[in-house]
Coordinates of C-alpha atoms in Angstrom, one line a residue:
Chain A
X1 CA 0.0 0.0 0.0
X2 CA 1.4 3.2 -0.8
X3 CA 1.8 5.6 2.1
X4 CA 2.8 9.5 1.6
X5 CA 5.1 11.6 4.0
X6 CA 5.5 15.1 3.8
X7 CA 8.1 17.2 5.6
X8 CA 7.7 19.5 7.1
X9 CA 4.5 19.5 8.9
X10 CA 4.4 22.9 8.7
X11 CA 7.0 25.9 7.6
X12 CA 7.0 29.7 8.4
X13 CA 9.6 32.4 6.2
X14 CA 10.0 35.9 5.3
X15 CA 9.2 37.1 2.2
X16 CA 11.6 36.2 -0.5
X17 CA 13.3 33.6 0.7
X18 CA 13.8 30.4 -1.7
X19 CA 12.3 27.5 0.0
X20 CA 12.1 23.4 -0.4
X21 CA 9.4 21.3 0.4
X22 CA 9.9 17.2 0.7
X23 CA 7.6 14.5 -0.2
X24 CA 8.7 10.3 -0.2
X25 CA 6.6 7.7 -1.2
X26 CA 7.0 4.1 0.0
X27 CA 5.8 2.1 -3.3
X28 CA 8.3 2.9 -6.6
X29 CA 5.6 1.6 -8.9
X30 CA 4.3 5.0 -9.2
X31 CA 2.8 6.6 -12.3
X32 CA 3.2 9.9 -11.9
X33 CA 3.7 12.7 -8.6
X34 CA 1.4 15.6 -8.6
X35 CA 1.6 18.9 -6.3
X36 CA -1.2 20.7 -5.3
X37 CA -2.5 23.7 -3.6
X38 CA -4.8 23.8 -1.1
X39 CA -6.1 27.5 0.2
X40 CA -8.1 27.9 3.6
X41 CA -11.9 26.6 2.6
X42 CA -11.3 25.8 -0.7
X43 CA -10.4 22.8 -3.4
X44 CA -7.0 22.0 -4.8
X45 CA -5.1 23.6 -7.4
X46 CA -2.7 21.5 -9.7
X47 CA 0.7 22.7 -9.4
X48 CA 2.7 20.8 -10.9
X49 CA 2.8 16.8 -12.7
X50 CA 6.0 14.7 -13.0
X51 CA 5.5 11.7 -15.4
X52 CA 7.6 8.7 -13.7
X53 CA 9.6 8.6 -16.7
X54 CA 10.3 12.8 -15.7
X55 CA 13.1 13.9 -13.1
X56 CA 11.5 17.7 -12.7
X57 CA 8.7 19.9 -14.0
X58 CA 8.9 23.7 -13.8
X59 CA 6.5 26.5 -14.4
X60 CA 7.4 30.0 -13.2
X61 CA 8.9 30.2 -9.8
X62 CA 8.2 26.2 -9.0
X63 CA 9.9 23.9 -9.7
X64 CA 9.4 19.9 -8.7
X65 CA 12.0 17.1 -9.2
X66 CA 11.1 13.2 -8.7
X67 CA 13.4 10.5 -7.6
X68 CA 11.8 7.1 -7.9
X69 CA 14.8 5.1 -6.9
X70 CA 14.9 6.8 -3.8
X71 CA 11.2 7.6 -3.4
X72 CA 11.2 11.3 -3.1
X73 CA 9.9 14.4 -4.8
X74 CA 10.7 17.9 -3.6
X75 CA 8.9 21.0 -4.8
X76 CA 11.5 24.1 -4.8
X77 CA 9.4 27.9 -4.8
X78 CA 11.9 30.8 -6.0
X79 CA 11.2 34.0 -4.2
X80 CA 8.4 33.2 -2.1
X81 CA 5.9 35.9 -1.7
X82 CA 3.0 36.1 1.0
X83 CA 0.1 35.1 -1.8
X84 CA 2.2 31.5 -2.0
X85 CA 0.9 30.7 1.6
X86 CA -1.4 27.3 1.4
X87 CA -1.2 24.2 2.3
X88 CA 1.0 22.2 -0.4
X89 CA 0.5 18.4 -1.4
X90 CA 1.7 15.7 -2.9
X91 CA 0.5 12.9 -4.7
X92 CA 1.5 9.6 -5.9
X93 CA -0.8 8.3 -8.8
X94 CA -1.1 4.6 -8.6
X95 CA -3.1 2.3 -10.7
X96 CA -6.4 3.0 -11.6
X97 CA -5.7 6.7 -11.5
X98 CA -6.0 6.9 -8.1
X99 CA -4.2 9.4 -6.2
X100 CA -2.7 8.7 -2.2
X101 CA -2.2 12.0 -0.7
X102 CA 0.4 13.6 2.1
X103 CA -0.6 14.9 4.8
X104 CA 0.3 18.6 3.6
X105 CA 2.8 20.9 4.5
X106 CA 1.3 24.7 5.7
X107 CA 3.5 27.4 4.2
X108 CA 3.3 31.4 6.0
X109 CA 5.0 33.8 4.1
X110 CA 5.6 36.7 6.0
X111 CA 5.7 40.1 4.5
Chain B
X1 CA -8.3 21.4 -17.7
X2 CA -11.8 21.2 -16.5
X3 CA -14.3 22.9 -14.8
X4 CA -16.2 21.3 -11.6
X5 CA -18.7 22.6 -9.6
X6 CA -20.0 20.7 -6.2
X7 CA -23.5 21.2 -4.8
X8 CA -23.6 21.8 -2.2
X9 CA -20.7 24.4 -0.8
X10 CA -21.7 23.4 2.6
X11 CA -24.4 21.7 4.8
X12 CA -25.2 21.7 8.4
X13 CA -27.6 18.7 8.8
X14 CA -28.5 16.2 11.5
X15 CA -27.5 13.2 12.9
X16 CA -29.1 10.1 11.3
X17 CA -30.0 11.8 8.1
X18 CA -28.5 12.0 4.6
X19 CA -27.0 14.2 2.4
X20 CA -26.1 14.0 -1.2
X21 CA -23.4 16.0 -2.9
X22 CA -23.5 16.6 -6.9
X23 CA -20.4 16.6 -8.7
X24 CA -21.0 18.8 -12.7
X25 CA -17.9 18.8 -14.9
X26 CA -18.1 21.1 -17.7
X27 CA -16.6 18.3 -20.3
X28 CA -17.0 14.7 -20.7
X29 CA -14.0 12.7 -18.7
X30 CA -13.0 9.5 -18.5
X31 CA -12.5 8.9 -14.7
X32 CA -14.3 10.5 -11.7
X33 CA -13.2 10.2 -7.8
X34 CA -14.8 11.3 -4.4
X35 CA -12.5 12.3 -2.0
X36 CA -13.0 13.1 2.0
X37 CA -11.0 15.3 4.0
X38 CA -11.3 15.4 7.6
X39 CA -10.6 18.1 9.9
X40 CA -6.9 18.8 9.7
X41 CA -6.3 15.9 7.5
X42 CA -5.2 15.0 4.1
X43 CA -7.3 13.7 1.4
X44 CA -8.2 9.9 1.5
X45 CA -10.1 8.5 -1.4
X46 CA -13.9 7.1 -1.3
X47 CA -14.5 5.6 -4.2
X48 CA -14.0 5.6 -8.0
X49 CA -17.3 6.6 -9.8
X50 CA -17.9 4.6 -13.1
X51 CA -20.0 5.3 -15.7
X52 CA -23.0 2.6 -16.1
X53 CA -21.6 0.3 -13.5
X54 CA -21.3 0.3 -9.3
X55 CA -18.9 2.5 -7.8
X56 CA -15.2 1.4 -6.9
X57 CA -14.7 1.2 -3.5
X58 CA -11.5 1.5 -1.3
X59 CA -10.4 -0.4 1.9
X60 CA -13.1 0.9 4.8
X61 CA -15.5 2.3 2.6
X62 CA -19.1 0.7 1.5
X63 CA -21.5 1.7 -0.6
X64 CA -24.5 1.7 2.1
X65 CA -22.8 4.2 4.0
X66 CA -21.8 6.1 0.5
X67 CA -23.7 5.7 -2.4
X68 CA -22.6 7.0 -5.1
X69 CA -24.0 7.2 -9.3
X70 CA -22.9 8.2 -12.3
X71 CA -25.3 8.5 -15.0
X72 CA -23.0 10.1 -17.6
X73 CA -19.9 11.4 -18.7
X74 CA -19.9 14.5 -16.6
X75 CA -22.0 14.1 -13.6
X76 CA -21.7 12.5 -10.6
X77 CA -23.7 12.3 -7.0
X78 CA -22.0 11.2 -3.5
X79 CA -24.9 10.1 -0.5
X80 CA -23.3 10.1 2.8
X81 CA -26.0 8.1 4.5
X82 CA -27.1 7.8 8.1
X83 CA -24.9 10.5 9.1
X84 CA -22.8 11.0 12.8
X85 CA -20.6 13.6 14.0
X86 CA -17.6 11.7 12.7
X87 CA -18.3 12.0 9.1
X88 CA -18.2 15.7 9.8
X89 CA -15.7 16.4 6.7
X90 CA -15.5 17.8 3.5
X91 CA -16.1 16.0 0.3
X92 CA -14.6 16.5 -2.8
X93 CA -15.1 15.1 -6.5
X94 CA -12.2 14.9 -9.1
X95 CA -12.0 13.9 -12.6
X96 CA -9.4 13.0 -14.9
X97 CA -9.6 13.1 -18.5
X98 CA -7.5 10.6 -20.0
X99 CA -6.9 8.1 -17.1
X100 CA -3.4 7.5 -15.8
X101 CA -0.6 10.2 -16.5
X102 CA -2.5 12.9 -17.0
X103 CA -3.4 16.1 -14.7
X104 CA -6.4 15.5 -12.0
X105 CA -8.7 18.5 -11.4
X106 CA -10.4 19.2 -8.3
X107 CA -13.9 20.6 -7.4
X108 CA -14.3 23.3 -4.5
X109 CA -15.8 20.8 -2.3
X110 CA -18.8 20.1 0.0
X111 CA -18.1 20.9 3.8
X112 CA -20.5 19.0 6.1
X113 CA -21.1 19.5 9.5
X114 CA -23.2 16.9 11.5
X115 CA -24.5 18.1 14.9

């Protein structure tokens, strides 16, 4: 069964700082790693998709790499500005499409 | 991408009753999930809806205590049934659109509250 870990729990800088979020995954067979974006009472946002046959996706100031040897994805933000505070997420796509989710990792970007 | 809308936003309703959640995608797509996510939690997967046929269900899920249909291509309904405190969550539908590899999209999601 694949299990997701996320760390850390919970991560609090000033604005502008570059910043690295970590995600593993326990089962290889993988077909793809998605990060999302969850804000305070609303639905996800997709961030970024790595393809298992991928090592990193970019678009703008993110940028995600996946290791499947090693079973870890981090997603790197450039610059990090106060509207990037949300809950971030990863998640493995296994078979069947079906998605197992970390448990998150609340970002605060202070001005 | 794609565009899904949940009804309802949110719901306050009582213990021992029901409430079903409508999942609309703007598009027709292949594959359709429920999701719940409890209070400070992550996201754990109900069920995978299927067009025409009963609903997928993962490990300590059923389909008395959530129902769930898909008529067509683009809609979908969730019934939490016979509702307790502890299903106080929120619920939300995803779709893909061309199975594995590909992007999933998220609706806003249905918070319930059970008093």
């Amino acid at each position: 069964k694949q299990e997701v870990t996320q760390i850390p729990a919970a991560l609090s800088v000033p604005e502008g700082e570059n910043l690295v979020l970590n995600c593993s995954f326990t089962d290889s067979a993988i077909y793809n790693l998605q990060w999302f974006r969850q804000d305070p009472g609303k639905g996800l946002t997709s961030l970024l998709l790595i393809q298992s046959s991928q090592r990193e996706q970019t678009s703008g100031r993110l940028n995600a790499s996946l290791d499947k040897s090693s079973g870890r994805s981090t997603l790197y933000i450039a610059a990090s500005q106060p509207g990037d505070s949300a809950t971030y997420l990863c998640a493995g796509e296994t078979s069947g499409s079906r998605l197992t989710f970390g448990e998150g990792t609340q970002l605060t970007v202070n001005p | 991408s794609a565009v899904i809308s949940q009804k309802p936003s949110r719901d306050i309703c009582q213990r021992g009753t029901s409430l079903t959640i409508q999942c609309q995608v703007d598009s027709q797509v292949t594959m359709m999930f429920w999701y719940r996510q409890q209070p400070g939690q992550s996201l754990t997967l109900i069920a995978t809806a299927n067009q025409g046929s009963e609903a997928t269900y993962e490990s300590g899920f059923v389909i008395d205590k959530f129902p769930i249909s898909r008529p067509n291509l683009t809609f979908s309904t969730l019934t939490v049934s016979n509702l307790s405190p502890e299903d106080s969550s929120i619920y939300l539908c995803s779709v893909g659109t061309r199975g594995q590899r590909d992007t999933q999209y998220f609706g806003p999601g249905t918070r319930l509250t059970v008093l």
